[in-house]
Short mmCIF file of C-alpha atoms in Angstrom, two decimals:
data_model
loop_
_atom_site.label_atom_id
_atom_site.label_comp_id
_atom_site.label_asym_id
_atom_site.label_seq_id
_atom_site.Cartn_x
_atom_site.Cartn_y
_atom_site.Cartn_z
CA MET A 260 -0.08 0.21 0.49
CA ASP A 261 3.05 2.56 0.70
CA LEU A 262 3.95 2.26 -3.13
CA VAL A 263 0.78 3.13 -4.33
CA GLY A 264 1.02 7.06 -3.72
CA PRO A 265 4.47 7.49 -5.51
CA LEU A 266 3.61 5.30 -8.31
CA LEU A 267 0.24 7.95 -8.98
CA VAL A 268 2.96 10.69 -8.42
CA ALA A 269 5.18 9.60 -11.23
CA MET A 270 2.31 8.87 -13.64
CA ALA A 271 0.91 12.17 -13.09
CA GLY A 272 4.50 13.46 -13.62
CA LEU A 273 5.17 11.52 -17.03
CA LEU A 274 1.49 12.87 -18.23
CA ASP A 275 2.46 16.56 -17.70
CA ALA A 276 5.67 16.12 -19.14
CA PRO A 277 5.74 18.11 -22.38
CA GLY A 278 6.55 15.50 -25.32
CA LEU A 279 3.79 13.17 -24.51
CA PRO A 280 1.24 15.57 -26.71
CA PHE A 281 3.74 15.06 -29.54
CA PHE A 282 4.40 11.72 -29.15
CA GLY A 283 0.88 11.02 -28.92
CA TRP A 284 0.51 12.86 -32.18
CA LEU A 285 3.09 10.89 -33.74
CA ILE A 286 1.47 7.18 -33.23
CA THR A 287 -1.84 9.15 -34.58
CA ALA A 288 -0.14 10.24 -37.88
CA GLY A 289 2.21 7.02 -38.33
CA SER A 290 -1.05 5.07 -37.66
CA PHE A 291 -2.51 6.43 -40.50
CA GLY A 292 0.06 7.10 -42.68
CA LEU A 293 0.40 3.24 -42.08
CA ALA A 294 -3.33 2.28 -43.11
CA ALA A 295 -2.99 5.15 -46.20
CA LEU A 296 0.32 3.26 -47.24
CA ILE A 297 -1.60 -0.53 -46.88
CA TYR A 298 -4.62 0.82 -48.74
CA ALA A 299 -2.15 2.12 -51.35
CA LEU A 300 0.01 -1.45 -51.83
CA LEU A 301 -3.64 -2.89 -52.18
CA ARG A 302 -5.05 -1.14 -54.78
CA LEU A 303 -1.76 -1.42 -56.51
CA GLN A 304 -1.66 -5.13 -56.24
CA ARG A 305 -4.88 -4.88 -57.62
CA ALA A 306 -4.07 -3.11 -60.70
CA ALA A 307 -1.72 -5.58 -61.26
CA SER A 308 -3.33 -8.54 -61.05
CA LEU A 309 -5.89 -6.54 -63.37
CA TYR A 310 -3.26 -5.88 -66.06
CA TRP A 311 -1.78 -9.58 -65.91
CA THR A 312 -5.36 -10.62 -66.77
CA LYS A 313 -5.78 -8.24 -69.40
CA ALA A 314 -2.50 -8.91 -70.97
CA ALA A 315 -3.27 -12.97 -70.63
CA ALA A 316 -6.70 -12.27 -72.69
CA ARG A 317 -5.09 -10.71 -75.50
CA GLU A 318 -2.37 -13.47 -75.65
CA LYS A 319 -4.96 -15.95 -75.89
CA ARG A 320 -6.53 -13.89 -79.08
CA ALA A 321 -3.41 -13.75 -80.49
CA ALA A 322 -2.86 -17.58 -79.83
CA TRP A 323 -6.48 -18.95 -79.96
CA LYS A 324 -5.91 -21.34 -83.27
CA THR A 325 -2.89 -22.79 -81.72
CA LEU A 326 -4.25 -23.45 -78.81
CA ARG A 327 -7.04 -26.15 -80.73
CA CYS A 328 -9.59 -25.79 -77.21
CA PRO A 329 -13.09 -27.05 -78.95
CA SER A 330 -15.72 -23.98 -79.54
CA SER A 331 -18.60 -23.76 -76.81
CA SER A 332 -20.85 -21.11 -76.42
CA HIS A 333 -21.06 -20.11 -72.83
CA THR A 334 -24.59 -20.16 -70.33
CA TRP A 335 -25.09 -16.48 -69.57
CA THR A 336 -27.29 -16.04 -66.32
CA GLU A 337 -28.52 -12.40 -65.77
CA ASP A 338 -26.72 -11.12 -62.17
CA TYR A 339 -25.95 -7.82 -60.60
CA PHE A 340 -22.60 -6.89 -59.77
CA ARG A 341 -22.13 -6.33 -56.78
CA GLY A 342 -18.55 -6.63 -56.10
CA GLY A 343 -16.21 -9.48 -55.99
CA GLN A 344 -14.96 -11.87 -58.67
CA PRO A 345 -14.98 -11.15 -61.94
CA SER A 346 -14.63 -7.78 -62.14
CA THR A 347 -13.47 -6.88 -65.67
CA CYS A 348 -15.65 -8.09 -68.57
CA CYS A 349 -14.27 -10.83 -70.80
CA VAL A 350 -15.06 -9.03 -73.71
CA CYS A 351 -14.10 -5.49 -73.74
CA LEU A 352 -11.96 -5.77 -70.79
CA SER A 353 -13.29 -3.15 -68.87
CA SER A 354 -14.73 -2.90 -65.19
CA LEU A 355 -18.15 -4.31 -64.76
CA GLY A 356 -18.55 -2.03 -61.23
CA SER A 357 -18.68 1.59 -63.56
CA ALA A 358 -20.37 3.00 -66.79
CA GLN A 359 -16.91 4.48 -67.65
CA GLY A 360 -16.64 4.31 -71.59
CA VAL A 361 -20.00 3.52 -71.68
CA ALA A 362 -22.82 5.90 -73.44
CA GLY A 363 -26.11 6.91 -74.18
CA SER A 364 -28.71 3.83 -72.88
CA ARG A 365 -25.65 1.54 -72.18
CA ALA A 366 -24.92 3.59 -68.85
CA ALA A 367 -28.11 2.59 -67.41
CA GLU A 368 -27.30 -0.97 -68.05
CA ALA A 369 -24.35 -0.87 -66.74
CA ASP A 370 -24.53 -2.98 -63.39
CA VAL A 371 -26.33 -5.66 -65.05
CA VAL A 372 -23.96 -8.16 -65.51
CA HIS A 373 -23.50 -11.81 -67.53
CA ARG A 374 -22.26 -14.23 -65.41
CA CYS A 375 -21.59 -17.85 -67.47
CA SER A 376 -22.16 -20.75 -64.66
CA VAL A 377 -19.87 -22.59 -66.41
CA CYS A 378 -16.04 -21.30 -66.50
CA GLY A 379 -16.81 -18.35 -64.00
CA VAL A 380 -16.33 -15.69 -66.41
CA ALA A 381 -18.70 -12.13 -66.75
CA ALA A 382 -19.41 -9.18 -69.00
CA HIS A 383 -21.17 -6.32 -69.63
CA SER A 384 -25.13 -7.33 -70.52
CA TYR A 385 -24.48 -5.73 -73.87
CA CYS A 386 -21.01 -7.21 -74.69
CA SER A 387 -22.12 -10.96 -74.08
CA ARG A 388 -23.36 -11.31 -77.55
CA GLY A 389 -19.98 -11.27 -79.05
CA ALA A 390 -18.19 -12.81 -76.57
CA GLU A 391 -15.62 -15.66 -77.98
CA LYS A 392 -17.18 -18.61 -77.76
CA ASP A 393 -14.06 -20.04 -75.56
CA CYS A 394 -16.37 -21.95 -72.64
CA LYS A 395 -14.99 -25.21 -71.88
CA CYS A 396 -17.08 -27.96 -73.76
CA VAL A 397 -18.32 -30.84 -71.71
CA ALA A 398 -19.24 -33.16 -74.30
CA GLN A 399 -16.13 -33.81 -76.25
CA ALA A 400 -17.01 -38.27 -77.31
CA GLY A 401 -14.47 -39.12 -79.83
CA ALA A 402 -11.67 -36.64 -79.33
CA SER A 403 -8.84 -38.00 -77.98
CA PRO A 404 -6.58 -37.33 -75.76
CA LEU A 405 -8.02 -34.28 -73.27
CA LEU A 406 -6.23 -31.13 -74.24
CA HIS A 407 -5.72 -28.36 -71.49
CA HIS A 408 -8.43 -25.97 -72.58
CA TRP A 409 -6.48 -22.95 -71.70
CA SER A 410 -8.48 -19.70 -70.03
CA GLU A 411 -7.19 -16.32 -68.15
CA ARG A 412 -7.86 -16.18 -64.54
CA TRP A 413 -10.74 -14.38 -64.60
CA VAL A 414 -11.75 -15.90 -61.35
CA GLU A 415 -9.06 -16.85 -58.45
CA LEU A 416 -10.64 -20.69 -56.91
CA ASP A 417 -9.18 -20.46 -53.07
CA ASP A 418 -9.86 -24.14 -52.99
CA ASN A 419 -6.88 -25.54 -54.32
CA PRO A 420 -3.38 -23.76 -53.45
CA GLU A 421 -1.16 -26.38 -54.40
CA ILE A 422 -2.16 -26.20 -57.98
CA SER A 423 -2.90 -22.35 -58.31
CA SER A 424 0.42 -21.68 -56.73
CA PHE A 425 3.15 -22.61 -58.69
CA CYS A 426 3.44 -22.80 -62.84
CA PHE A 427 2.76 -26.24 -64.02
CA TYR A 428 6.03 -26.08 -66.41
CA CYS A 429 8.11 -23.92 -64.62
CA ASP A 430 7.43 -24.43 -60.72
CA GLU A 431 7.71 -20.30 -60.49
CA PRO A 432 5.24 -19.09 -58.16
CA CYS A 433 2.05 -17.24 -60.12
CA GLY A 434 -0.42 -14.61 -59.36
CA VAL A 435 2.35 -12.94 -57.40
CA PRO A 436 1.90 -9.42 -59.36
CA PHE A 437 4.80 -7.72 -58.39
CA LEU A 438 7.19 -10.32 -59.04
CA GLY A 439 5.37 -11.65 -62.07
CA VAL A 440 7.26 -11.60 -65.85
CA SER A 441 4.87 -12.93 -67.62
CA PRO A 442 0.91 -13.34 -68.09
CA VAL A 443 -0.86 -16.54 -66.46
CA TRP A 444 -3.38 -19.52 -67.78
CA ARG A 445 -5.27 -21.67 -66.44
CA CYS A 446 -6.80 -24.93 -67.47
CA LEU A 447 -10.52 -24.90 -66.79
CA TRP A 448 -10.18 -29.06 -66.39
CA CYS A 449 -7.47 -29.59 -63.98
CA GLN A 450 -7.18 -25.87 -62.73
CA ARG A 451 -3.24 -26.11 -63.06
CA GLN A 452 -1.74 -22.61 -64.23
CA ILE A 453 0.96 -21.97 -66.42
CA HIS A 454 2.73 -18.81 -67.62
CA VAL A 455 1.77 -17.62 -71.02
CA ASP A 456 5.84 -17.65 -71.86
CA CYS A 457 6.23 -21.47 -70.41
CA HIS A 458 3.70 -22.71 -73.12
CA ALA A 459 5.20 -22.70 -76.41
CA LYS A 460 7.93 -24.97 -74.61
CA LEU A 461 5.65 -27.11 -72.88
CA LEU A 462 3.82 -28.28 -76.48
CA LYS A 463 7.59 -28.51 -77.59
CA GLU A 464 8.80 -30.70 -74.70
CA THR A 465 5.42 -33.18 -73.40
CA GLY A 466 2.55 -32.22 -75.18
CA ASN A 467 -1.37 -30.36 -74.11
CA THR A 468 -2.37 -33.58 -73.10
CA CYS A 469 -4.86 -33.15 -69.58
CA ASP A 470 -5.13 -35.44 -66.98
CA LEU A 471 -8.04 -33.68 -65.47
CA GLY A 472 -6.23 -32.74 -62.27
CA LEU A 473 -6.33 -34.42 -58.63
CA VAL A 474 -9.89 -35.18 -58.30
CA ARG A 475 -9.48 -36.82 -61.81
CA ARG A 476 -11.30 -40.02 -60.47
CA LEU A 477 -14.74 -37.89 -59.57
CA ILE A 478 -15.12 -35.84 -62.73
CA VAL A 479 -16.71 -36.68 -66.13
CA PRO A 480 -14.10 -37.12 -68.99
CA PRO A 481 -15.43 -35.04 -71.88
CA GLN A 482 -14.67 -37.63 -73.82
CA SER A 483 -16.88 -40.13 -72.42
CA VAL A 484 -19.72 -37.41 -73.16
CA LYS A 485 -22.02 -37.76 -75.84
CA GLU A 486 -24.11 -35.50 -77.46
CA ILE A 487 -27.98 -37.38 -78.55
CA SER A 488 -28.32 -36.30 -81.99
CA GLU A 489 -31.96 -35.54 -83.41
CA GLY A 490 -33.42 -38.71 -84.70
CA PRO A 491 -33.26 -38.67 -88.62
CA ALA A 492 -36.92 -40.03 -88.37
CA ILE A 493 -38.18 -36.80 -86.19
CA SER A 494 -35.77 -34.61 -88.51
CA GLY A 495 -37.38 -36.39 -91.87
CA MET A 496 -41.32 -35.32 -90.95
CA LEU A 497 -40.17 -31.71 -89.30
CA ASN A 498 -38.83 -31.08 -93.14
CA SER A 499 -41.52 -32.43 -94.67
CA ILE A 500 -43.77 -30.58 -92.90
CA LYS A 501 -41.75 -27.09 -93.34
CA GLU A 502 -41.84 -27.76 -96.83
CA GLY A 503 -45.17 -28.50 -97.44
CA LEU A 504 -46.18 -25.17 -95.86
CA VAL A 505 -43.33 -23.47 -97.48
CA ASN A 506 -44.98 -24.30 -100.88
CA SER A 507 -48.09 -23.58 -100.07
CA SER A 508 -47.52 -20.48 -99.25
CA ARG A 509 -45.78 -19.98 -102.39
CA ARG A 510 -48.39 -20.89 -104.21
CA SER A 511 -50.79 -18.44 -102.96
CA ARG A 512 -48.30 -15.55 -102.85
CA ASP A 513 -47.97 -16.60 -106.61
CA ARG A 514 -51.93 -16.10 -107.07
CA ARG A 515 -51.74 -12.50 -105.38
CA PRO A 516 -52.99 -10.01 -108.39
CA ARG A 517 -49.59 -8.14 -110.14
CA SER A 518 -50.40 -4.92 -109.42
CA LYS A 519 -49.63 -5.77 -105.65
CA LYS A 520 -46.65 -6.55 -106.75
CA ARG A 521 -45.54 -3.56 -108.69
CA MET A 522 -46.50 -1.62 -105.67
CA ASN A 523 -43.95 -3.04 -103.77
CA ASN A 524 -41.35 -2.83 -106.66
CA HIS A 525 -41.93 1.17 -106.05
CA SER A 526 -41.65 1.05 -102.75
CA CYS A 527 -38.46 2.26 -100.82
CA GLY A 528 -35.56 0.30 -101.54
CA LYS A 529 -34.94 -0.68 -98.10
CA THR A 530 -34.72 -4.40 -97.43
CA ASP A 531 -37.97 -5.57 -95.29
CA PRO A 532 -37.46 -6.43 -91.80
CA THR A 533 -40.34 -8.69 -91.78
CA PRO A 534 -38.93 -12.67 -91.16
CA THR A 535 -39.71 -14.89 -94.12
CA ASN A 536 -42.40 -17.51 -93.89
CA SER A 537 -39.11 -20.05 -93.69
CA SER A 538 -37.90 -18.59 -90.43
CA ILE A 539 -41.22 -18.20 -89.18
CA LEU A 540 -41.75 -22.16 -89.75
CA ASP A 541 -38.15 -22.63 -88.55
CA SER A 542 -39.53 -21.12 -85.00
CA VAL A 543 -43.19 -22.71 -84.98
CA LEU A 544 -41.86 -26.02 -85.85
CA GLU A 545 -38.99 -25.66 -83.50
CA GLY A 546 -41.60 -24.92 -80.75
CA PHE A 547 -43.25 -28.00 -81.85
CA ALA A 548 -40.74 -29.86 -81.34
CA ARG A 549 -39.29 -28.74 -78.01
CA LEU A 550 -43.12 -29.00 -76.55
CA GLN A 551 -43.82 -32.39 -77.52
CA GLY A 552 -40.59 -34.09 -75.99
CA LEU A 553 -39.96 -36.71 -78.80
CA ASP A 554 -40.69 -39.09 -75.83
CA GLY A 555 -37.27 -37.57 -73.84
CA LYS A 556 -35.06 -39.22 -76.38
CA TYR A 557 -34.25 -36.00 -78.31
CA ALA A 558 -33.71 -32.30 -77.42
CA LEU A 559 -32.77 -29.78 -80.04
CA ALA A 560 -29.16 -29.28 -80.05
CA ASN A 561 -29.42 -25.06 -80.56
CA PRO A 562 -32.54 -23.59 -80.12
CA LYS A 563 -33.05 -20.01 -81.12
CA LEU A 564 -33.45 -17.66 -78.16
CA SER A 565 -34.47 -13.86 -77.97
CA GLN A 566 -33.14 -10.80 -78.77
CA ASN A 567 -30.28 -11.02 -76.12
CA SER A 568 -29.16 -14.47 -76.59
CA VAL A 569 -28.05 -14.57 -80.38
CA ASN A 570 -26.36 -17.87 -80.23
CA GLN A 571 -25.97 -18.33 -76.54
CA THR A 572 -27.92 -20.07 -73.99
CA TYR A 573 -28.73 -18.36 -70.68
CA GLY A 574 -30.35 -20.01 -67.64
CA SER A 575 -28.65 -21.11 -64.16
CA GLY A 576 -26.52 -23.71 -66.21
CA ILE A 577 -26.86 -26.74 -68.30
CA THR A 578 -30.42 -27.24 -67.20
CA ASN A 579 -32.03 -30.51 -66.56
CA GLU A 580 -33.79 -30.45 -69.73
CA ALA A 581 -30.37 -29.56 -71.77
CA LYS A 582 -29.28 -32.58 -69.76
CA ARG A 583 -31.43 -35.69 -72.11
CA LYS A 584 -28.59 -34.86 -74.26
CA TYR A 585 -26.25 -36.19 -72.94
CA GLU A 586 -25.37 -40.01 -72.40
CA LEU A 587 -22.16 -41.34 -71.29
CA VAL A 588 -20.07 -43.94 -72.70
CA ASP A 589 -16.64 -45.40 -72.56
CA LEU A 590 -15.44 -44.45 -69.03
CA PRO A 591 -12.33 -45.29 -68.11
CA GLN A 592 -11.60 -48.38 -65.83
CA ASP A 593 -10.36 -46.46 -62.78
CA SER A 594 -12.98 -44.02 -62.95
CA ARG A 595 -15.77 -42.82 -59.98
CA PRO A 596 -17.63 -40.10 -61.06
CA LEU A 597 -19.61 -37.68 -58.97
CA LEU A 598 -23.07 -37.18 -59.72
CA VAL A 599 -24.43 -34.01 -57.68
CA PHE A 600 -27.21 -33.02 -56.59
CA ILE A 601 -28.02 -29.30 -55.39
CA ASN A 602 -30.89 -28.00 -53.45
CA ALA A 603 -30.79 -24.34 -53.73
CA LYS A 604 -33.79 -23.77 -51.26
CA SER A 605 -31.08 -25.08 -48.67
CA GLY A 606 -30.80 -23.01 -45.80
CA GLY A 607 -28.95 -19.37 -46.85
CA ARG A 608 -29.55 -20.39 -50.06
CA ASN A 609 -25.91 -20.95 -51.26
CA GLY A 610 -26.91 -23.32 -54.02
CA PRO A 611 -26.98 -20.94 -57.17
CA SER A 612 -23.00 -19.99 -56.11
CA LEU A 613 -21.81 -22.86 -55.36
CA ARG A 614 -23.00 -24.20 -58.74
CA ARG A 615 -21.12 -22.16 -60.28
CA ARG A 616 -18.47 -23.16 -58.42
CA LEU A 617 -19.05 -26.72 -58.81
CA ASN A 618 -19.42 -26.35 -62.78
CA MET A 619 -15.89 -24.83 -62.82
CA LEU A 620 -14.59 -27.85 -60.73
CA LEU A 621 -16.27 -30.75 -62.44
CA ASN A 622 -18.31 -31.19 -65.97
CA PRO A 623 -21.49 -29.48 -65.73
CA VAL A 624 -23.05 -32.80 -67.22
CA GLN A 625 -22.75 -34.05 -63.56
CA ILE A 626 -24.36 -31.74 -61.69
CA PHE A 627 -28.47 -31.56 -61.30
CA GLU A 628 -30.30 -28.85 -59.13
CA LEU A 629 -33.69 -30.34 -57.56
CA SER A 630 -36.51 -28.63 -57.66
CA ALA A 631 -39.87 -29.61 -57.20
CA SER A 632 -40.88 -30.04 -61.05
CA GLN A 633 -37.55 -32.24 -61.40
CA GLY A 634 -36.21 -34.99 -58.44
CA PRO A 635 -33.37 -36.50 -59.05
CA GLU A 636 -34.37 -39.21 -61.30
CA VAL A 637 -33.02 -37.33 -64.00
CA GLY A 638 -29.42 -37.68 -62.54
CA LEU A 639 -29.83 -41.13 -61.63
CA GLN A 640 -30.88 -42.22 -65.25
CA LEU A 641 -28.19 -40.53 -66.64
CA PHE A 642 -25.76 -42.75 -65.01
CA HIS A 643 -27.77 -46.06 -64.65
CA ASN A 644 -25.09 -47.54 -67.08
CA VAL A 645 -22.43 -46.51 -64.42
CA LYS A 646 -21.10 -49.36 -62.20
CA HIS A 647 -19.30 -47.36 -59.72
CA PHE A 648 -20.41 -43.85 -58.93
CA ARG A 649 -20.81 -41.55 -55.80
CA VAL A 650 -23.38 -39.04 -55.13
CA LEU A 651 -22.92 -36.12 -53.08
CA VAL A 652 -26.40 -33.86 -51.69
CA CYS A 653 -25.99 -30.39 -51.18
CA GLY A 654 -28.31 -29.55 -48.89
CA GLY A 655 -30.15 -30.36 -45.76
CA ASP A 656 -31.27 -33.52 -44.54
CA GLY A 657 -34.80 -33.84 -46.13
CA THR A 658 -32.54 -33.16 -49.14
CA VAL A 659 -30.48 -36.11 -48.57
CA ALA A 660 -33.33 -38.18 -47.19
CA TRP A 661 -35.46 -37.27 -50.75
CA VAL A 662 -32.05 -38.49 -52.85
CA LEU A 663 -31.77 -41.80 -50.72
CA ASP A 664 -35.24 -42.23 -51.68
CA ALA A 665 -34.58 -42.42 -55.21
CA VAL A 666 -31.52 -43.91 -54.87
CA GLU A 667 -33.70 -46.87 -53.02
CA LYS A 668 -36.24 -47.20 -55.97
CA GLN A 669 -33.88 -48.32 -57.94
CA ASN A 670 -33.03 -51.10 -56.57
CA TYR A 671 -29.56 -50.96 -57.00
CA GLU A 672 -27.46 -54.60 -56.30
CA SER A 673 -24.78 -52.25 -54.97
CA PRO A 674 -25.95 -48.52 -54.07
CA PRO A 675 -24.18 -45.81 -55.00
CA PRO A 676 -22.20 -44.41 -51.76
CA VAL A 677 -24.09 -40.81 -50.92
CA ALA A 678 -21.68 -37.94 -49.19
CA ILE A 679 -23.13 -34.41 -47.86
CA LEU A 680 -21.63 -30.87 -48.14
CA PRO A 681 -23.91 -29.43 -45.44
CA LEU A 682 -26.32 -26.54 -46.70
CA GLY A 683 -29.41 -26.81 -44.37
CA THR A 684 -30.99 -25.11 -41.59
CA GLY A 685 -29.99 -27.88 -38.99
CA ASN A 686 -27.61 -30.42 -40.54
CA ASP A 687 -28.10 -33.23 -38.15
CA LEU A 688 -27.07 -35.94 -40.34
CA SER A 689 -24.25 -34.49 -41.48
CA ARG A 690 -22.68 -34.07 -38.15
CA VAL A 691 -23.38 -37.38 -37.26
CA MET A 692 -21.80 -38.69 -40.60
CA CYS A 693 -19.01 -36.00 -39.66
CA TRP A 694 -19.30 -34.16 -42.85
CA GLY A 695 -19.72 -30.32 -40.82
CA GLY A 696 -22.22 -28.52 -39.92
CA GLY A 697 -22.56 -25.95 -42.50
CA LEU A 698 -20.59 -24.49 -45.53
CA SER A 699 -18.82 -22.30 -43.30
CA SER A 700 -17.53 -25.63 -41.74
CA VAL A 701 -16.28 -26.65 -45.33
CA GLU A 702 -14.85 -23.27 -46.14
CA ARG A 703 -12.50 -23.35 -43.17
CA GLN A 704 -11.48 -27.19 -44.05
CA GLY A 705 -10.00 -26.29 -47.12
CA GLY A 706 -12.96 -25.53 -49.36
CA VAL A 707 -14.98 -27.37 -52.10
CA CYS A 708 -11.87 -28.76 -53.82
CA ALA A 709 -10.56 -30.49 -50.52
CA LEU A 710 -14.63 -31.89 -49.68
CA LEU A 711 -14.04 -33.55 -53.32
CA ASN A 712 -10.73 -34.64 -52.22
CA ASP A 713 -12.45 -36.46 -49.22
CA VAL A 714 -15.74 -37.51 -51.03
CA ASP A 715 -12.72 -39.86 -53.38
CA HIS A 716 -11.09 -41.17 -50.35
CA ALA A 717 -13.98 -41.82 -47.68
CA ALA A 718 -14.46 -44.79 -46.50
CA VAL A 719 -18.23 -46.60 -46.67
CA THR A 720 -20.43 -46.47 -43.47
CA VAL A 721 -23.77 -48.66 -43.59
CA LEU A 722 -26.87 -46.10 -42.58
CA ASP A 723 -30.09 -47.57 -40.69
CA ARG A 724 -33.20 -47.03 -42.78
CA TRP A 725 -36.62 -47.59 -41.97
CA ASN A 726 -39.40 -49.20 -43.88
CA VAL A 727 -42.75 -47.98 -42.75
CA ALA A 728 -45.72 -49.22 -44.14
CA ILE A 729 -48.69 -46.32 -43.18
CA LYS A 730 -52.23 -48.76 -43.76
CA GLU A 731 -55.65 -46.62 -43.68
CA LYS A 732 -58.99 -48.39 -43.44
CA ASN A 733 -61.62 -47.21 -45.34
CA GLY A 734 -64.76 -48.11 -43.42
CA THR A 735 -67.58 -47.24 -46.07
CA GLU A 736 -65.93 -49.37 -49.08
CA GLY A 737 -64.21 -51.74 -46.73
CA GLN A 738 -60.66 -50.83 -48.46
CA CYS A 739 -57.36 -50.45 -47.22
CA THR A 740 -55.19 -47.98 -48.56
CA LYS A 741 -51.28 -48.46 -47.85
CA GLN A 742 -48.43 -46.03 -48.60
CA VAL A 743 -44.75 -46.51 -47.76
CA LYS A 744 -42.30 -44.31 -46.07
CA PHE A 745 -38.76 -44.27 -45.20
CA MET A 746 -37.29 -42.72 -42.35
CA THR A 747 -33.17 -42.11 -41.72
CA ASN A 748 -32.16 -42.58 -38.30
CA TYR A 749 -35.41 -40.86 -36.43
CA LEU A 750 -38.90 -41.04 -36.56
CA GLY A 751 -41.05 -37.73 -35.15
CA ILE A 752 -44.74 -38.08 -34.58
CA GLY A 753 -45.29 -35.75 -32.39
CA CYS A 754 -44.66 -32.09 -32.35
CA ASP A 755 -41.48 -31.98 -33.23
CA ALA A 756 -42.50 -33.86 -36.89
CA LYS A 757 -45.53 -30.45 -36.35
CA VAL A 758 -42.97 -28.00 -36.02
CA ALA A 759 -41.08 -29.80 -39.22
CA TYR A 760 -44.21 -30.04 -41.20
CA ASP A 761 -44.75 -25.82 -40.35
CA PHE A 762 -41.40 -24.56 -41.19
CA HIS A 763 -41.66 -26.77 -44.39
CA THR A 764 -45.05 -25.52 -45.78
CA THR A 765 -43.88 -21.82 -44.58
CA ARG A 766 -41.10 -21.75 -46.73
CA GLU A 767 -42.79 -23.53 -49.51
CA GLU A 768 -45.43 -20.59 -49.29
CA LYS A 769 -42.64 -17.90 -48.89
CA PRO A 770 -39.13 -18.67 -50.12
CA ASP A 771 -38.10 -14.97 -50.17
CA GLN A 772 -38.38 -15.29 -46.37
CA PHE A 773 -35.91 -18.19 -45.94
CA CYS A 774 -32.98 -16.83 -47.31
CA SER A 775 -30.40 -17.31 -44.19
CA GLN A 776 -29.23 -19.92 -41.77
CA VAL A 777 -29.66 -17.85 -38.42
CA GLY A 778 -33.48 -16.55 -39.99
CA GLU A 779 -34.54 -20.27 -40.11
CA TYR A 780 -33.65 -20.97 -36.48
CA ASN A 781 -35.85 -18.09 -35.71
CA PHE A 782 -38.81 -19.46 -37.49
CA PHE A 783 -38.26 -22.76 -35.94
CA LEU A 784 -38.34 -21.04 -32.64
CA GLN A 785 -41.44 -19.19 -33.51
CA PHE A 786 -43.04 -22.86 -34.33
CA THR A 787 -42.06 -24.49 -31.10
CA LEU A 788 -43.68 -21.54 -29.13
CA ARG A 789 -46.71 -21.93 -30.39
CA ILE A 790 -47.37 -25.81 -29.60
#
């Protein structure tokens, strides 16, 4: 206690020292200066990275013919630019977030962008029409061997740092803007990177063959994907109908009075913008063929779309309808392809962004989005001839049970193992099976690529599932209806079942209110308190 008084006196003397205000000002100024320096370095790093990306784009355009990459159109989806990656238009090489260099009506569309759900590039809504057909081709049956599909690094994938940090040829660092001496390309299949200057050396020494990278066993090789062409009988029938209608239209036009013909000859010399009968019939017959579905065996390969999508495909990736065009043939013996199901409505609605990442890491043909109108049966039908494959379910416990029910109905001699990428609210089954409690836990453990590696090497565990038969007797007619339900691990018939049912029905009625995992916990709490 005797030391307290002298200590306080010493502190008071220190505060009254004449140099202390200057020292505090110096610390404040130094802090602001350090923050400004860090900010300037980050801006400089971003500018340097953007410079090298643009340089890689120019180099690829100049060497496109020598790369020998198959042509494939981008699958554009409309979105709004909110920062993040990519931040540069792949066509005009300008920023996506500002209207600089844009005049007139285009300025209002500056924040509306088109993103490719297959390779991840982005473009202005008015630039996407002129984009090169340099997306990765998912169906290359008959093309052997598979070649690297080199492209710019529009999107930085942090899921696989071992591959993305060094050049595939010289093992020198990639992606260091201050030390980089050459633009960098990335293969859209194996995710390896290479300096542009090293690419010519690679071609001379080892060739341009791609082995699909670390998760090659899970990827469906594009050489094993065959595009089903339109049947000759259907094509001939449509052509005969078209020719008959065109000939009928010509005969009716020939019977018109010559006066009208002369009036047309003296009209304005500009070309009439009205579409011809042949083009109209093409659209009508094409729509007729699409509506008929052609018994689910055929689909039009290149449908004509709206005015904003000439020779492009719009949608949320390769849609389930488009997948019917493909079949899997001649898979490698060591292949264990992964069939992916994504429920976009699960949890925080991370399905669309997750699907875009999986499309970049895998073959988009093997990824299916579940909905009320499309269940897992379509994907299982595509893989019905594959002997050894695995299933990855991206969703909650209900989505996993849905997929397991569909697998059960297929009567496999050896059912495919099912892994889980948790996207739901509770993810109880995922926690029990050691797949994590949510997408954030997956990110902390190495990201999606690390999860794919775990799926490839995971041990198979038997899961108990109960077959429950429910019989309902009809006293008036003396008949008995029977329903069979599959239960996983537990069976709830009381208040827990009512809470889950109320949550499910409310989410179906008001999907916009279920946008986060924390918010869904609040809904569960509300439904529980009502009981």
